[in-house]
Amino acid sequence: MANIHLAEKPATVTAGVVPEPVAEGERNGRTLEERLRWFPPNTHITVRGLDKRFGAEVIYDKFDLNIPRGKITSIFGPNGCGKSTLVNIISGLIPYEGGQILFDGKTLDETRIGYVFQNYREALFPWMRAVDNIHYPLKLMGVPAKERKRRVDALIESFDVPIDFSSYPYQLSGGQMQTICIMRALVVEPEVLFLDEPFSALDYEMSLLMRDRVQRIFQERGTTMVIVSHDLEDAVWLSDYVLLLTRKPTRIAEFVEYDAPRPRTDDTVSDAKFIRVKKRCLDIFLKEAALR
């Protein structure tokens, strides 16, 4: 994983009070309340002054973002605007040139995260059985075999899905493989779960099933989730907030709230509030994508 780059202080703060620049040792000596005071209450992920370039191309320039705790936030925007790049930076998969990223005032190294990749076929180890794929991150963490088995068994029981966990990935359907990927990400009990276009490689029927399954996981666990989506209906249906991005250099076009009660159902898409929020998101997207 990439190292987290810590700036001396946030580049731009939209809420709260900016503390005086401090050395790393001083920061660690502060109380949690003091360390959290420069971003809004109930913020889980804080991005300040993010700079990211690919060669001469500027993707993010002094980019700021607050992602709320215990909510599902979907990221949506024009093709190539840096949706997956943003998630990959925050989760430590790719480096960045400058800025600060904190999780509840902690660095990535101090935070447990889970990540569900877009291409489930390449994300699973083909030489491992499904159950061994789920075990893998716990084994990597050095969790004893007996405790690993207890955690994995409990997770499998909570999912209650018709999967032969002794099968190898090539013996499973696309939906079953993506379910294994989600279970592998959840077995570490992450504070934040990232999902990069988790339904894009699935057919429509399986997408609806997996969408509902992700919602159920969220209701049961309350884990902060950040989802990259290329489907506006999925983005609104699943989310508490839809983060709409502009073209590069990428800025926040709007952060749209959708506070419909859960569980959401197939009927949700015909609800007046859903239609209104989706239309608002679509109008912003079309404007930013220069399609209108």
mmCIF file of C-alpha atoms in Angstrom:
data_model
loop_
_atom_site.group_PDB
_atom_site.id
_atom_site.type_symbol
_atom_site.label_atom_id
_atom_site.label_comp_id
_atom_site.label_asym_id
_atom_site.label_seq_id
_atom_site.Cartn_x
_atom_site.Cartn_y
_atom_site.Cartn_z
ATOM 1 C CA MET A 1 0.000 0.000 0.000
ATOM 2 C CA ALA A 2 1.107 3.577 -0.641
ATOM 3 C CA ASN A 3 2.345 5.765 2.158
ATOM 4 C CA ILE A 4 -0.035 8.411 3.445
ATOM 5 C CA HIS A 5 1.248 11.913 2.813
ATOM 6 C CA LEU A 6 0.476 14.256 5.699
ATOM 7 C CA ALA A 7 0.390 17.977 5.107
ATOM 8 C CA GLU A 8 1.115 20.295 8.010
ATOM 9 C CA LYS A 9 -2.475 21.521 7.980
ATOM 10 C CA PRO A 10 -5.541 21.319 5.751
ATOM 11 C CA ALA A 11 -5.246 23.357 2.567
ATOM 12 C CA THR A 12 -8.817 24.655 2.711
ATOM 13 C CA VAL A 13 -11.297 24.075 5.493
ATOM 14 C CA THR A 14 -14.985 24.452 4.857
ATOM 15 C CA ALA A 15 -16.127 24.025 8.446
ATOM 16 C CA GLY A 16 -14.590 24.095 11.900
ATOM 17 C CA VAL A 17 -11.386 25.673 13.160
ATOM 18 C CA VAL A 18 -7.982 24.961 11.680
ATOM 19 C CA PRO A 19 -5.403 24.056 14.339
ATOM 20 C CA GLU A 20 -1.937 25.539 14.277
ATOM 21 C CA PRO A 21 0.597 23.457 12.296
ATOM 22 C CA VAL A 22 2.170 20.858 14.555
ATOM 23 C CA ALA A 23 4.857 18.222 14.274
ATOM 24 C CA GLU A 24 3.759 14.596 14.009
ATOM 25 C CA GLY A 25 4.757 13.862 17.600
ATOM 26 C CA GLU A 26 2.699 16.754 18.922
ATOM 27 C CA ARG A 27 -0.299 15.667 16.862
ATOM 28 C CA ASN A 28 -0.161 12.194 18.309
ATOM 29 C CA GLY A 29 -0.048 13.679 21.804
ATOM 30 C CA ARG A 30 -3.322 15.530 21.332
ATOM 31 C CA THR A 31 -6.687 14.229 22.416
ATOM 32 C CA LEU A 32 -8.972 12.767 19.773
ATOM 33 C CA GLU A 33 -11.357 15.694 20.249
ATOM 34 C CA GLU A 34 -8.566 18.165 19.499
ATOM 35 C CA ARG A 35 -7.508 16.226 16.430
ATOM 36 C CA LEU A 36 -11.062 16.128 15.042
ATOM 37 C CA ARG A 37 -11.953 19.746 15.616
ATOM 38 C CA TRP A 38 -11.198 21.032 12.118
ATOM 39 C CA PHE A 39 -13.841 18.991 10.278
ATOM 40 C CA PRO A 40 -17.603 18.691 10.776
ATOM 41 C CA PRO A 41 -19.164 16.353 13.352
ATOM 42 C CA ASN A 42 -19.926 12.804 12.164
ATOM 43 C CA THR A 43 -17.286 13.009 9.437
ATOM 44 C CA HIS A 44 -15.490 9.693 8.944
ATOM 45 C CA ILE A 45 -13.099 10.384 6.062
ATOM 46 C CA THR A 46 -11.471 13.773 5.609
ATOM 47 C CA VAL A 47 -9.564 14.752 2.469
ATOM 48 C CA ARG A 48 -7.737 18.084 2.462
ATOM 49 C CA GLY A 49 -5.686 19.699 -0.272
ATOM 50 C CA LEU A 50 -5.429 16.527 -2.385
ATOM 51 C CA ASP A 51 -3.136 16.791 -5.404
ATOM 52 C CA LYS A 52 -2.978 14.000 -7.968
ATOM 53 C CA ARG A 53 -1.461 13.996 -11.441
ATOM 54 C CA PHE A 54 -0.813 11.395 -14.100
ATOM 55 C CA GLY A 55 2.168 12.858 -15.920
ATOM 56 C CA ALA A 56 1.196 16.367 -16.989
ATOM 57 C CA GLU A 57 -2.529 15.711 -16.543
ATOM 58 C CA VAL A 58 -4.049 17.208 -13.394
ATOM 59 C CA ILE A 59 -6.709 14.973 -11.850
ATOM 60 C CA TYR A 60 -7.156 16.617 -8.431
ATOM 61 C CA ASP A 61 -5.796 19.997 -7.401
ATOM 62 C CA LYS A 62 -6.235 21.125 -3.782
ATOM 63 C CA PHE A 63 -9.320 18.921 -3.543
ATOM 64 C CA ASP A 64 -11.284 18.817 -0.266
ATOM 65 C CA LEU A 65 -13.931 16.289 0.792
ATOM 66 C CA ASN A 66 -15.804 15.138 3.909
ATOM 67 C CA ILE A 67 -17.378 11.661 3.835
ATOM 68 C CA PRO A 68 -19.920 11.055 6.630
ATOM 69 C CA ARG A 69 -19.712 8.267 9.170
ATOM 70 C CA GLY A 70 -22.132 5.336 9.082
ATOM 71 C CA LYS A 71 -23.586 6.285 5.689
ATOM 72 C CA ILE A 72 -23.378 5.013 2.129
ATOM 73 C CA THR A 73 -21.811 7.560 -0.211
ATOM 74 C CA SER A 74 -21.847 6.858 -3.948
ATOM 75 C CA ILE A 75 -19.441 8.595 -6.325
ATOM 76 C CA PHE A 76 -20.799 9.458 -9.759
ATOM 77 C CA GLY A 77 -19.484 11.611 -12.572
ATOM 78 C CA PRO A 78 -18.358 11.847 -16.203
ATOM 79 C CA ASN A 79 -16.219 9.108 -17.680
ATOM 80 C CA GLY A 80 -12.551 9.577 -16.812
ATOM 81 C CA CYS A 81 -13.150 12.181 -14.096
ATOM 82 C CA GLY A 82 -11.263 10.176 -11.474
ATOM 83 C CA LYS A 83 -13.955 8.331 -9.524
ATOM 84 C CA SER A 84 -11.976 5.118 -9.090
ATOM 85 C CA THR A 85 -8.778 7.128 -8.747
ATOM 86 C CA LEU A 86 -10.236 8.953 -5.750
ATOM 87 C CA VAL A 87 -11.269 5.732 -4.021
ATOM 88 C CA ASN A 88 -7.920 4.123 -4.803
ATOM 89 C CA ILE A 89 -6.065 7.110 -3.336
ATOM 90 C CA ILE A 90 -8.160 7.175 -0.157
ATOM 91 C CA SER A 91 -7.763 3.409 0.312
ATOM 92 C CA GLY A 92 -3.999 3.606 -0.214
ATOM 93 C CA LEU A 93 -3.812 1.642 -3.460
ATOM 94 C CA ILE A 94 -2.147 4.416 -5.452
ATOM 95 C CA PRO A 95 0.098 7.302 -4.343
ATOM 96 C CA TYR A 96 -0.635 11.015 -4.590
ATOM 97 C CA GLU A 97 1.464 14.142 -4.780
ATOM 98 C CA GLY A 98 0.149 16.123 -1.829
ATOM 99 C CA GLY A 99 -2.582 16.646 0.740
ATOM 100 C CA GLN A 100 -3.909 14.906 3.816
ATOM 101 C CA ILE A 101 -6.304 11.988 4.264
ATOM 102 C CA LEU A 102 -7.563 10.986 7.707
ATOM 103 C CA PHE A 103 -10.081 8.472 9.034
ATOM 104 C CA ASP A 104 -11.620 9.747 12.262
ATOM 105 C CA GLY A 105 -8.411 11.696 12.740
ATOM 106 C CA LYS A 106 -6.308 8.572 12.132
ATOM 107 C CA THR A 107 -4.034 7.638 9.256
ATOM 108 C CA LEU A 108 -4.783 4.768 6.918
ATOM 109 C CA ASP A 109 -2.218 2.612 8.723
ATOM 110 C CA GLU A 110 -4.298 2.989 11.894
ATOM 111 C CA THR A 111 -7.583 2.124 10.140
ATOM 112 C CA ARG A 112 -9.145 -1.185 9.078
ATOM 113 C CA ILE A 113 -10.608 -0.999 5.591
ATOM 114 C CA GLY A 114 -12.188 -3.457 3.161
ATOM 115 C CA TYR A 115 -12.122 -3.184 -0.627
ATOM 116 C CA VAL A 116 -14.345 -4.877 -3.211
ATOM 117 C CA PHE A 117 -12.852 -4.701 -6.693
ATOM 118 C CA GLN A 118 -14.766 -4.246 -9.923
ATOM 119 C CA ASN A 119 -13.384 -7.358 -11.610
ATOM 120 C CA TYR A 120 -14.250 -10.181 -9.257
ATOM 121 C CA ARG A 121 -12.734 -12.803 -11.571
ATOM 122 C CA GLU A 122 -9.286 -11.298 -11.137
ATOM 123 C CA ALA A 123 -9.779 -10.391 -7.473
ATOM 124 C CA LEU A 124 -10.091 -13.969 -6.207
ATOM 125 C CA PHE A 125 -7.197 -16.405 -5.954
ATOM 126 C CA PRO A 126 -8.108 -19.145 -8.469
ATOM 127 C CA TRP A 127 -6.048 -21.819 -6.686
ATOM 128 C CA MET A 128 -7.928 -21.284 -3.405
ATOM 129 C CA ARG A 129 -11.366 -22.587 -2.510
ATOM 130 C CA ALA A 130 -14.026 -19.961 -1.844
ATOM 131 C CA VAL A 131 -13.741 -20.414 1.918
ATOM 132 C CA ASP A 132 -9.943 -20.067 1.756
ATOM 133 C CA ASN A 133 -10.287 -16.828 -0.177
ATOM 134 C CA ILE A 134 -12.392 -15.489 2.697
ATOM 135 C CA HIS A 135 -9.828 -16.718 5.237
ATOM 136 C CA TYR A 136 -6.930 -15.074 3.427
ATOM 137 C CA PRO A 137 -6.917 -11.525 4.924
ATOM 138 C CA LEU A 138 -7.221 -12.944 8.448
ATOM 139 C CA LYS A 139 -4.318 -15.280 7.754
ATOM 140 C CA LEU A 140 -2.336 -12.319 6.440
ATOM 141 C CA MET A 141 -3.079 -10.475 9.690
ATOM 142 C CA GLY A 142 -1.754 -13.390 11.718
ATOM 143 C CA VAL A 143 -5.107 -14.352 13.245
ATOM 144 C CA PRO A 144 -4.857 -17.886 14.731
ATOM 145 C CA ALA A 145 -6.534 -20.666 12.736
ATOM 146 C CA LYS A 146 -9.196 -21.371 15.378
ATOM 147 C CA GLU A 147 -10.241 -17.720 15.555
ATOM 148 C CA ARG A 148 -10.180 -17.440 11.759
ATOM 149 C CA LYS A 149 -12.564 -20.361 11.484
ATOM 150 C CA ARG A 150 -14.895 -18.871 14.086
ATOM 151 C CA ARG A 151 -15.075 -15.547 12.269
ATOM 152 C CA VAL A 152 -15.513 -17.040 8.808
ATOM 153 C CA ASP A 153 -18.159 -19.514 9.982
ATOM 154 C CA ALA A 154 -20.106 -16.691 11.651
ATOM 155 C CA LEU A 155 -19.890 -14.575 8.498
ATOM 156 C CA ILE A 156 -21.087 -17.415 6.279
ATOM 157 C CA GLU A 157 -23.994 -18.085 8.633
ATOM 158 C CA SER A 158 -25.000 -14.408 8.632
ATOM 159 C CA PHE A 159 -25.036 -14.288 4.812
ATOM 160 C CA ASP A 160 -27.172 -17.425 4.417
ATOM 161 C CA VAL A 161 -26.430 -17.791 0.693
ATOM 162 C CA PRO A 162 -26.630 -20.998 -1.420
ATOM 163 C CA ILE A 163 -22.911 -21.231 -2.202
ATOM 164 C CA ASP A 164 -20.695 -24.305 -1.979
ATOM 165 C CA PHE A 165 -17.778 -22.702 -0.147
ATOM 166 C CA SER A 166 -15.554 -25.681 -0.912
ATOM 167 C CA SER A 167 -15.741 -24.778 -4.619
ATOM 168 C CA TYR A 168 -13.021 -22.988 -6.558
ATOM 169 C CA PRO A 169 -13.811 -19.598 -8.150
ATOM 170 C CA TYR A 170 -14.117 -21.008 -11.686
ATOM 171 C CA GLN A 171 -16.932 -23.258 -10.422
ATOM 172 C CA LEU A 172 -18.999 -20.285 -9.192
ATOM 173 C CA SER A 173 -21.325 -17.865 -10.973
ATOM 174 C CA GLY A 174 -20.480 -14.172 -11.289
ATOM 175 C CA GLY A 175 -22.826 -13.231 -8.466
ATOM 176 C CA GLN A 176 -21.402 -15.940 -6.229
ATOM 177 C CA MET A 177 -17.837 -14.783 -6.903
ATOM 178 C CA GLN A 178 -18.737 -11.173 -6.108
ATOM 179 C CA THR A 179 -20.428 -12.368 -2.918
ATOM 180 C CA ILE A 180 -17.172 -14.092 -1.912
ATOM 181 C CA CYS A 181 -15.291 -10.854 -2.629
ATOM 182 C CA ILE A 182 -17.685 -8.905 -0.385
ATOM 183 C CA MET A 183 -17.400 -11.513 2.370
ATOM 184 C CA ARG A 184 -13.606 -11.416 2.157
ATOM 185 C CA ALA A 185 -13.702 -7.630 2.538
ATOM 186 C CA LEU A 186 -16.075 -7.848 5.523
ATOM 187 C CA VAL A 187 -14.306 -10.629 7.447
ATOM 188 C CA VAL A 188 -11.768 -8.136 8.855
ATOM 189 C CA GLU A 189 -14.692 -6.093 10.276
ATOM 190 C CA PRO A 190 -13.655 -2.928 8.426
ATOM 191 C CA GLU A 191 -14.353 0.569 9.636
ATOM 192 C CA VAL A 192 -14.806 1.626 6.007
ATOM 193 C CA LEU A 193 -15.796 -0.542 3.034
ATOM 194 C CA PHE A 194 -14.860 0.619 -0.478
ATOM 195 C CA LEU A 195 -16.650 -0.867 -3.500
ATOM 196 C CA ASP A 196 -15.449 0.003 -7.007
ATOM 197 C CA GLU A 197 -18.326 -0.492 -9.462
ATOM 198 C CA PRO A 198 -19.305 -3.758 -7.739
ATOM 199 C CA PHE A 199 -22.235 -4.542 -10.069
ATOM 200 C CA SER A 200 -20.828 -3.461 -13.441
ATOM 201 C CA ALA A 201 -19.756 -6.966 -14.534
ATOM 202 C CA LEU A 202 -23.060 -8.574 -13.479
ATOM 203 C CA ASP A 203 -26.247 -9.029 -15.474
ATOM 204 C CA TYR A 204 -29.319 -6.977 -14.543
ATOM 205 C CA GLU A 205 -31.007 -9.651 -12.419
ATOM 206 C CA MET A 206 -27.839 -10.328 -10.441
ATOM 207 C CA SER A 207 -27.180 -6.590 -10.068
ATOM 208 C CA LEU A 208 -30.548 -6.131 -8.365
ATOM 209 C CA LEU A 209 -29.847 -9.081 -6.059
ATOM 210 C CA MET A 210 -26.372 -7.811 -5.117
ATOM 211 C CA ARG A 211 -27.639 -4.263 -4.644
ATOM 212 C CA ASP A 212 -30.168 -5.506 -2.125
ATOM 213 C CA ARG A 213 -27.526 -7.639 -0.428
ATOM 214 C CA VAL A 214 -25.210 -4.637 0.018
ATOM 215 C CA GLN A 215 -28.100 -2.693 1.546
ATOM 216 C CA ARG A 216 -28.801 -5.536 3.984
ATOM 217 C CA ILE A 217 -25.141 -5.662 5.013
ATOM 218 C CA PHE A 218 -25.232 -1.928 5.657
ATOM 219 C CA GLN A 219 -28.396 -2.158 7.746
ATOM 220 C CA GLU A 220 -26.957 -4.975 9.848
ATOM 221 C CA ARG A 221 -23.477 -3.524 10.340
ATOM 222 C CA GLY A 222 -23.721 0.242 9.857
ATOM 223 C CA THR A 223 -20.306 0.255 8.177
ATOM 224 C CA THR A 224 -19.324 3.441 6.365
ATOM 225 C CA MET A 225 -19.409 2.579 2.650
ATOM 226 C CA VAL A 226 -17.992 4.405 -0.357
ATOM 227 C CA ILE A 227 -19.214 3.084 -3.710
ATOM 228 C CA VAL A 228 -18.030 4.047 -7.183
ATOM 229 C CA SER A 229 -20.964 3.677 -9.555
ATOM 230 C CA HIS A 230 -21.549 4.056 -13.286
ATOM 231 C CA ASP A 231 -25.304 3.507 -12.880
ATOM 232 C CA LEU A 232 -27.248 6.502 -11.546
ATOM 233 C CA GLU A 233 -30.231 4.433 -10.427
ATOM 234 C CA ASP A 234 -27.964 2.187 -8.316
ATOM 235 C CA ALA A 235 -26.103 5.205 -6.952
ATOM 236 C CA VAL A 236 -29.255 6.942 -5.712
ATOM 237 C CA TRP A 237 -31.082 3.782 -4.589
ATOM 238 C CA LEU A 238 -28.239 2.582 -2.389
ATOM 239 C CA SER A 239 -26.971 5.864 -1.038
ATOM 240 C CA ASP A 240 -27.524 8.357 1.694
ATOM 241 C CA TYR A 241 -25.374 10.786 -0.311
ATOM 242 C CA VAL A 242 -24.389 10.981 -3.976
ATOM 243 C CA LEU A 243 -21.072 12.726 -4.595
ATOM 244 C CA LEU A 244 -21.251 14.245 -8.081
ATOM 245 C CA LEU A 245 -17.914 15.118 -9.673
ATOM 246 C CA THR A 246 -16.942 17.409 -12.551
ATOM 247 C CA ARG A 247 -14.586 16.750 -15.433
ATOM 248 C CA LYS A 248 -10.838 17.093 -14.835
ATOM 249 C CA PRO A 249 -9.347 18.849 -13.016
ATOM 250 C CA THR A 250 -11.996 17.307 -10.803
ATOM 251 C CA ARG A 251 -14.060 19.250 -8.312
ATOM 252 C CA ILE A 252 -17.246 18.499 -6.375
ATOM 253 C CA ALA A 253 -20.215 19.502 -8.512
ATOM 254 C CA GLU A 254 -22.679 18.756 -5.713
ATOM 255 C CA PHE A 255 -23.141 16.473 -2.707
ATOM 256 C CA VAL A 256 -26.780 15.352 -2.951
ATOM 257 C CA GLU A 257 -28.544 13.842 0.061
ATOM 258 C CA TYR A 258 -31.157 11.110 -0.297
ATOM 259 C CA ASP A 259 -32.674 10.271 3.077
ATOM 260 C CA ALA A 260 -35.393 7.789 2.096
ATOM 261 C CA PRO A 261 -36.056 5.177 4.788
ATOM 262 C CA ARG A 262 -34.616 1.659 4.578
ATOM 263 C CA PRO A 263 -35.062 -1.016 3.530
ATOM 264 C CA ARG A 264 -35.519 0.347 0.037
ATOM 265 C CA THR A 265 -37.361 -1.907 -2.385
ATOM 266 C CA ASP A 266 -38.123 -2.227 -6.085
ATOM 267 C CA ASP A 267 -40.965 0.223 -5.516
ATOM 268 C CA THR A 268 -38.500 2.877 -4.344
ATOM 269 C CA VAL A 269 -37.541 3.743 -7.924
ATOM 270 C CA SER A 270 -41.100 4.925 -8.629
ATOM 271 C CA ASP A 271 -41.319 7.046 -5.471
ATOM 272 C CA ALA A 272 -41.642 10.777 -6.094
ATOM 273 C CA LYS A 273 -38.662 11.678 -3.920
ATOM 274 C CA PHE A 274 -36.431 9.122 -5.638
ATOM 275 C CA ILE A 275 -37.425 10.457 -9.052
ATOM 276 C CA ARG A 276 -36.779 14.033 -7.941
ATOM 277 C CA VAL A 277 -33.330 13.261 -6.513
ATOM 278 C CA LYS A 278 -32.331 11.155 -9.510
ATOM 279 C CA LYS A 279 -33.409 13.938 -11.879
ATOM 280 C CA ARG A 280 -31.385 16.465 -9.891
ATOM 281 C CA CYS A 281 -28.320 14.224 -10.127
ATOM 282 C CA LEU A 282 -28.894 13.618 -13.830
ATOM 283 C CA ASP A 283 -29.205 17.350 -14.566
ATOM 284 C CA ILE A 284 -25.901 18.018 -12.810
ATOM 285 C CA PHE A 285 -24.214 15.097 -14.572
ATOM 286 C CA LEU A 286 -25.381 16.203 -18.016
ATOM 287 C CA LYS A 287 -24.150 19.717 -17.339
ATOM 288 C CA GLU A 288 -20.734 18.532 -16.131
ATOM 289 C CA ALA A 289 -20.399 16.020 -18.939
ATOM 290 C CA ALA A 290 -21.206 18.834 -21.406
ATOM 291 C CA LEU A 291 -24.066 16.793 -22.817
ATOM 292 C CA ARG A 292 -26.584 19.577 -22.346
#
